[in-house]
Coordinates of N, CA and C in Angstrom, one line a residue:
X1461 N -62.7 155.9 -64.3 CA -63.2 154.6 -64.5 C -63.0 154.2 -66.0
X1462 N -62.9 153.0 -66.2 CA -62.6 152.5 -67.6 C -64.0 152.4 -68.3
X1463 N -64.0 153.2 -69.4 CA -65.2 153.2 -70.2 C -65.6 151.9 -70.8
X1464 N -64.6 151.1 -71.2 CA -64.9 149.8 -71.9 C -65.6 148.9 -70.9
X1465 N -65.1 148.7 -69.7 CA -65.7 147.9 -68.8 C -67.1 148.4 -68.3
X1466 N -67.2 149.7 -68.2 CA -68.5 150.3 -67.8 C -69.5 150.1 -68.9
X1467 N -69.1 150.2 -70.1 CA -70.0 149.9 -71.2 C -70.4 148.5 -71.3
X1468 N -69.5 147.6 -71.0 CA -69.8 146.1 -71.0 C -70.9 145.8 -69.9
X1469 N -70.7 146.4 -68.7 CA -71.6 146.2 -67.6 C -73.0 146.8 -68.0
X1470 N -73.0 148.0 -68.6 CA -74.3 148.6 -69.1 C -74.9 147.7 -70.1
X1471 N -74.2 147.2 -71.0 CA -74.7 146.3 -72.1 C -75.3 145.0 -71.5
X1472 N -74.6 144.5 -70.5 CA -75.1 143.2 -69.9 C -76.4 143.5 -69.2
X1473 N -76.5 144.6 -68.5 CA -77.7 144.9 -67.7 C -78.9 145.3 -68.7
X1474 N -78.6 145.9 -69.8 CA -79.6 146.2 -70.8 C -80.0 144.9 -71.4
X1475 N -79.1 144.0 -71.6 CA -79.5 142.7 -72.1 C -80.5 142.0 -71.2
X1476 N -80.3 142.2 -69.9 CA -81.3 141.6 -69.0 C -82.7 142.3 -69.2
X1477 N -82.7 143.6 -69.4 CA -84.0 144.3 -69.6 C -84.7 143.8 -70.9
X1478 N -83.9 143.4 -71.9 CA -84.6 142.9 -73.1 C -84.9 141.4 -73.0
X1479 N -84.0 140.7 -72.3 CA -84.2 139.2 -72.3 C -85.3 138.8 -71.3
X1480 N -85.4 139.4 -70.2 CA -86.4 138.9 -69.2 C -87.8 138.9 -69.7
X1481 N -88.3 140.0 -70.3 CA -89.7 139.9 -70.8 C -89.9 138.9 -71.9
X1482 N -88.9 138.8 -72.8 CA -89.0 137.9 -73.9 C -88.9 136.4 -73.5
X1483 N -88.3 136.1 -72.3 CA -88.3 134.8 -71.8 C -89.4 134.5 -70.9
X1484 N -90.6 134.8 -71.3 CA -91.8 134.6 -70.6 C -91.8 135.2 -69.2
X1485 N -91.3 136.4 -69.1 CA -91.2 137.2 -67.9 C -90.2 136.7 -66.9
X1486 N -89.4 135.8 -67.3 CA -88.4 135.3 -66.4 C -88.9 134.4 -65.3
X1487 N -90.0 133.6 -65.5 CA -90.6 132.7 -64.5 C -90.1 131.3 -64.7
X1488 N -89.7 131.0 -65.9 CA -89.2 129.6 -66.2 C -87.9 129.4 -65.5
X1489 N -87.6 128.2 -65.1 CA -86.3 127.9 -64.5 C -85.1 128.2 -65.3
X1490 N -85.1 127.9 -66.6 CA -84.0 128.2 -67.5 C -83.8 129.7 -67.6
X1491 N -84.9 130.5 -67.6 CA -84.8 131.9 -67.8 C -84.2 132.6 -66.5
X1492 N -84.6 132.1 -65.4 CA -84.1 132.6 -64.1 C -82.6 132.3 -64.0
X1493 N -82.2 131.1 -64.5 CA -80.8 130.8 -64.5 C -80.0 131.7 -65.4
X1494 N -80.5 132.0 -66.5 CA -79.8 132.9 -67.4 C -79.7 134.3 -66.8
X1495 N -80.8 134.8 -66.2 CA -80.8 136.1 -65.5 C -79.7 136.1 -64.4
X1496 N -79.6 135.0 -63.6 CA -78.6 135.0 -62.6 C -77.2 135.0 -63.2
X1497 N -77.0 134.3 -64.2 CA -75.7 134.2 -64.9 C -75.2 135.6 -65.4
X1498 N -76.2 136.2 -66.1 CA -75.8 137.5 -66.7 C -75.6 138.6 -65.6
X1499 N -76.4 138.5 -64.5 CA -76.1 139.4 -63.4 C -74.8 139.2 -62.8
X1500 N -74.4 137.9 -62.6 CA -73.1 137.6 -62.0 C -72.0 138.0 -62.8
X1501 N -72.1 137.9 -64.1 CA -71.0 138.4 -65.1 C -70.9 139.9 -65.0
X1502 N -72.1 140.6 -65.0 CA -72.0 142.0 -64.9 C -71.4 142.5 -63.6
X1503 N -71.8 141.8 -62.5 CA -71.3 142.2 -61.2 C -69.8 141.9 -61.1
X1504 N -69.4 140.8 -61.7 CA -67.9 140.5 -61.7 C -67.1 141.6 -62.4
X1505 N -67.6 142.0 -63.6 CA -66.9 143.0 -64.3 C -66.9 144.3 -63.5
X1506 N -68.0 144.6 -62.9 CA -68.1 145.9 -62.1 C -67.1 145.8 -60.9
X1507 N -67.1 144.7 -60.2 CA -66.2 144.6 -59.1 C -64.7 144.6 -59.5
X1508 N -64.4 144.0 -60.6 CA -63.0 144.0 -61.1 C -62.6 145.4 -61.4
X1509 N -63.5 146.2 -62.0 CA -63.3 147.6 -62.3 C -63.0 148.4 -61.1
X1510 N -63.9 148.1 -60.0 CA -63.7 148.8 -58.8 C -62.4 148.4 -58.1
X1511 N -61.9 147.2 -58.2 CA -60.6 146.8 -57.7 C -59.5 147.4 -58.4
X1512 N -59.6 147.5 -59.7 CA -58.5 148.1 -60.5 C -58.3 149.5 -60.1
X1513 N -59.3 150.3 -60.1 CA -59.2 151.7 -59.8 C -59.4 152.1 -58.3
X1514 N -59.6 151.1 -57.5 CA -59.8 151.3 -56.1 C -60.7 152.5 -55.8
X1515 N -61.9 152.4 -56.4 CA -63.0 153.4 -56.2 C -64.2 152.8 -55.5
X1516 N -64.2 152.8 -54.2 CA -65.2 152.1 -53.4 C -66.2 153.1 -52.8
X1517 N -66.5 154.1 -53.5 CA -67.5 155.1 -53.0 C -68.9 154.5 -53.0
X1518 N -69.7 154.8 -52.0 CA -71.1 154.4 -51.9 C -72.0 155.5 -52.2
X1519 N -72.8 155.3 -53.2 CA -73.8 156.3 -53.6 C -75.1 156.1 -52.7
X1520 N -75.4 157.0 -51.9 CA -76.6 156.9 -51.0 C -77.8 157.1 -51.8
X1521 N -78.8 156.3 -51.6 CA -80.1 156.5 -52.3 C -81.2 156.4 -51.2
X1522 N -82.4 157.0 -51.4 CA -83.4 156.9 -50.4 C -83.9 155.5 -50.1
X1523 N -83.6 154.6 -51.0 CA -84.1 153.2 -50.9 C -83.1 152.3 -50.2
X1524 N -81.9 152.8 -49.7 CA -80.9 151.9 -49.1 C -81.5 151.2 -47.9
X1525 N -82.0 151.9 -46.9 CA -82.5 151.3 -45.7 C -83.7 150.4 -45.9
X1526 N -84.7 150.8 -46.7 CA -85.8 149.9 -47.0 C -85.3 148.6 -47.7
X1527 N -84.4 148.7 -48.6 CA -83.9 147.5 -49.3 C -83.2 146.6 -48.3
X1528 N -82.3 147.2 -47.4 CA -81.6 146.4 -46.4 C -82.6 145.7 -45.5
X1529 N -83.7 146.5 -45.1 CA -84.7 145.9 -44.2 C -85.5 144.8 -44.9
X1530 N -85.8 145.0 -46.2 CA -86.5 143.9 -47.0 C -85.6 142.7 -47.1
X1531 N -84.3 142.9 -47.3 CA -83.4 141.7 -47.4 C -83.3 141.0 -46.1
X1532 N -83.3 141.7 -45.0 CA -83.2 141.1 -43.7 C -84.4 140.3 -43.4
X1533 N -85.6 140.9 -43.6 CA -86.9 140.2 -43.4 C -87.0 139.0 -44.3
X1534 N -86.6 139.1 -45.5 CA -86.7 138.0 -46.5 C -85.8 136.9 -46.0
X1535 N -84.5 137.2 -45.6 CA -83.6 136.2 -45.1 C -84.2 135.5 -43.9
X1536 N -84.7 136.3 -42.9 CA -85.3 135.7 -41.7 C -86.4 134.8 -42.0
X1537 N -87.3 135.2 -42.9 CA -88.5 134.4 -43.3 C -88.0 133.1 -44.1
X1538 N -86.9 133.3 -44.8 CA -86.4 132.1 -45.6 C -85.9 131.1 -44.7
X1539 N -85.2 131.5 -43.6 CA -84.5 130.6 -42.7 C -85.6 129.8 -41.9
X1540 N -86.7 130.4 -41.7 CA -87.8 129.7 -40.9 C -89.0 129.3 -41.7
X1541 N -88.7 129.1 -43.0 CA -89.8 128.7 -43.9 C -90.1 127.2 -43.9
X1542 N -91.3 126.9 -44.2 CA -91.7 125.5 -44.3 C -91.1 124.9 -45.7
X1543 N -91.2 125.7 -46.7 CA -90.7 125.3 -48.0 C -89.4 126.0 -48.3
X1544 N -88.3 125.4 -47.7 CA -87.0 126.1 -47.8 C -86.5 126.3 -49.2
X1545 N -86.6 125.3 -50.0 CA -86.0 125.4 -51.3 C -86.6 126.5 -52.1
X1546 N -87.9 126.6 -52.1 CA -88.6 127.6 -52.9 C -88.3 129.0 -52.3
X1547 N -88.2 129.0 -50.9 CA -87.9 130.3 -50.3 C -86.5 130.8 -50.6
X1548 N -85.5 129.8 -50.7 CA -84.1 130.2 -51.0 C -84.1 130.7 -52.5
X1549 N -84.8 130.1 -53.4 CA -84.9 130.5 -54.8 C -85.4 131.9 -54.9
X1550 N -86.5 132.2 -54.2 CA -87.1 133.5 -54.2 C -86.2 134.5 -53.5
X1551 N -85.5 134.1 -52.5 CA -84.5 135.1 -51.8 C -83.4 135.4 -52.7
X1552 N -82.8 134.4 -53.4 CA -81.7 134.7 -54.4 C -82.2 135.6 -55.5
X1553 N -83.4 135.4 -56.0 CA -84.0 136.2 -57.0 C -84.1 137.7 -56.5
X1554 N -84.5 137.8 -55.3 CA -84.6 139.2 -54.7 C -83.3 139.8 -54.6
X1555 N -82.3 139.1 -54.2 CA -80.9 139.6 -54.1 C -80.4 140.0 -55.5
X1556 N -80.8 139.2 -56.5 CA -80.4 139.5 -57.9 C -81.0 140.8 -58.3
X1557 N -82.3 141.0 -58.0 CA -82.9 142.3 -58.4 C -82.3 143.5 -57.7
X1558 N -81.9 143.3 -56.4 CA -81.2 144.4 -55.7 C -79.8 144.7 -56.3
X1559 N -79.1 143.6 -56.7 CA -77.8 143.8 -57.4 C -78.0 144.6 -58.7
X1560 N -79.0 144.2 -59.5 CA -79.3 145.0 -60.7 C -79.6 146.4 -60.5
X1561 N -80.4 146.7 -59.4 CA -80.8 148.1 -59.0 C -79.5 148.9 -58.7
X1562 N -78.6 148.3 -57.9 CA -77.4 149.0 -57.6 C -76.4 149.1 -58.7
X1563 N -76.4 148.2 -59.6 CA -75.6 148.3 -60.8 C -76.1 149.5 -61.7
X1564 N -77.4 149.6 -61.8 CA -77.9 150.8 -62.5 C -77.6 152.1 -61.8
X1565 N -77.7 152.1 -60.5 CA -77.3 153.3 -59.8 C -75.9 153.7 -60.1
X1566 N -75.0 152.8 -60.1 CA -73.6 153.1 -60.3 C -73.2 153.3 -61.8
X1567 N -73.9 152.6 -62.7 CA -73.6 152.7 -64.1 C -74.2 153.9 -64.8
X1568 N -75.5 154.2 -64.5 CA -76.2 155.3 -65.2 C -76.0 156.6 -64.4
X1569 N -74.9 157.2 -64.7 CA -74.5 158.5 -64.0 C -74.6 159.7 -64.9
X1570 N -74.7 159.5 -66.2 CA -74.7 160.6 -67.1 C -76.1 160.6 -67.9
X1571 N -76.3 161.8 -68.4 CA -77.6 162.0 -69.2 C -77.6 161.1 -70.4
X1572 N -76.4 160.8 -71.0 CA -76.3 160.0 -72.2 C -76.7 158.5 -71.9
X1573 N -76.2 158.0 -70.7 CA -76.5 156.7 -70.3 C -78.0 156.5 -70.0
X1574 N -78.6 157.6 -69.4 CA -80.0 157.5 -69.0 C -80.8 157.5 -70.3
X1575 N -80.4 158.3 -71.3 CA -81.2 158.2 -72.6 C -81.0 156.9 -73.2
X1576 N -79.8 156.3 -73.2 CA -79.7 154.9 -73.8 C -80.6 153.9 -73.1
X1577 N -80.6 154.0 -71.7 CA -81.5 153.1 -71.0 C -82.9 153.3 -71.3
X1578 N -83.4 154.6 -71.5 CA -84.8 154.8 -71.8 C -85.1 154.3 -73.2
X1579 N -84.1 154.4 -74.2 CA -84.4 153.9 -75.5 C -84.5 152.3 -75.5
X1580 N -83.7 151.7 -74.6 CA -83.8 150.2 -74.5 C -85.2 149.9 -73.9
X1581 N -85.6 150.6 -72.9 CA -86.9 150.3 -72.3 C -88.1 150.6 -73.3
X1582 N -88.0 151.7 -74.0 CA -89.0 152.0 -75.0 C -89.0 151.0 -76.1
X1583 N -87.9 150.6 -76.6 CA -87.8 149.6 -77.7 C -88.4 148.3 -77.2
X1584 N -88.0 147.8 -76.1 CA -88.6 146.6 -75.6 C -90.1 146.7 -75.3
X1585 N -90.5 147.7 -74.7 CA -91.9 147.9 -74.5 C -92.8 148.0 -75.8
X1586 N -92.2 148.7 -76.8 CA -92.9 148.9 -78.0 C -93.0 147.5 -78.7
X1587 N -91.9 146.7 -78.7 CA -91.9 145.4 -79.4 C -92.9 144.5 -78.7
X1588 N -93.0 144.5 -77.4 CA -93.9 143.7 -76.7 C -95.4 144.1 -76.9
X1589 N -95.6 145.4 -77.0 CA -96.9 145.9 -77.2 C -97.4 145.5 -78.6
X1590 N -96.6 145.7 -79.6 CA -96.9 145.3 -81.0 C -97.1 143.8 -81.1
X1591 N -96.3 143.0 -80.4 CA -96.4 141.6 -80.5 C -97.7 141.1 -79.7
X1592 N -98.0 141.8 -78.6 CA -99.3 141.5 -77.9 C -100.5 141.8 -78.8
X1593 N -100.4 142.9 -79.6 CA -101.6 143.2 -80.5 C -101.7 142.1 -81.6
X1594 N -100.5 141.6 -82.1 CA -100.6 140.6 -83.1 C -101.1 139.3 -82.5
X1595 N -100.7 139.0 -81.3 CA -101.3 137.7 -80.7 C -102.7 137.9 -80.4
X1596 N -103.2 139.1 -80.0 CA -104.6 139.3 -79.7 C -105.4 139.1 -81.0
X1597 N -104.8 139.4 -82.1 CA -105.6 139.2 -83.4 C -105.7 137.7 -83.8
X1598 N -105.0 136.9 -83.1 CA -105.1 135.4 -83.4 C -103.8 134.8 -84.0
X1599 N -102.8 135.6 -84.3 CA -101.6 135.1 -84.9 C -100.6 134.8 -83.9
X1600 N -99.7 133.8 -84.1 CA -98.6 133.5 -83.2 C -97.3 133.4 -84.0
X1601 N -96.6 134.5 -84.0 CA -95.4 134.6 -84.8 C -94.2 133.8 -84.1
X1602 N -94.1 134.0 -82.8 CA -93.0 133.3 -82.1 C -93.6 132.1 -81.3
X1603 N -93.2 130.9 -81.6 CA -93.8 129.7 -81.0 C -93.5 129.6 -79.5
X1604 N -92.5 130.2 -79.0 CA -92.2 130.0 -77.6 C -93.1 130.9 -76.7
X1605 N -93.8 131.8 -77.4 CA -94.7 132.8 -76.7 C -96.1 132.4 -76.7
X1606 N -96.4 131.1 -76.7 CA -97.8 130.7 -76.7 C -98.5 130.8 -75.4

């Protein structure tokens, strides 16, 4: 596999891990759109890499069947929903989360990548915890986090 493309996909998915909590948890419309765009770019790079090297192996996980069942139930309930637009948005967000999960399964294969992922998670969590303590004391450093 090409290390450069793999590192780009890893960087894009780590960008999602940092961006989503900072964008008010990814609940705003613009934040969800950015999350979808970054995921699609990462998935495109990953699929291009798979096409170039013709490496279509499937890594089995214990969550494969539960995820497929969840996607099937979500699609079925979306099709028969009263609020179809909201249901389709939620379904696409669920599909996006599943894509991110499988990208991590395929990208984080070495101990080094796992450590990098953990450092990104620890750094983001530490920043949010410190920022939460500052907000709790009554100060607002970042105006979009009110």
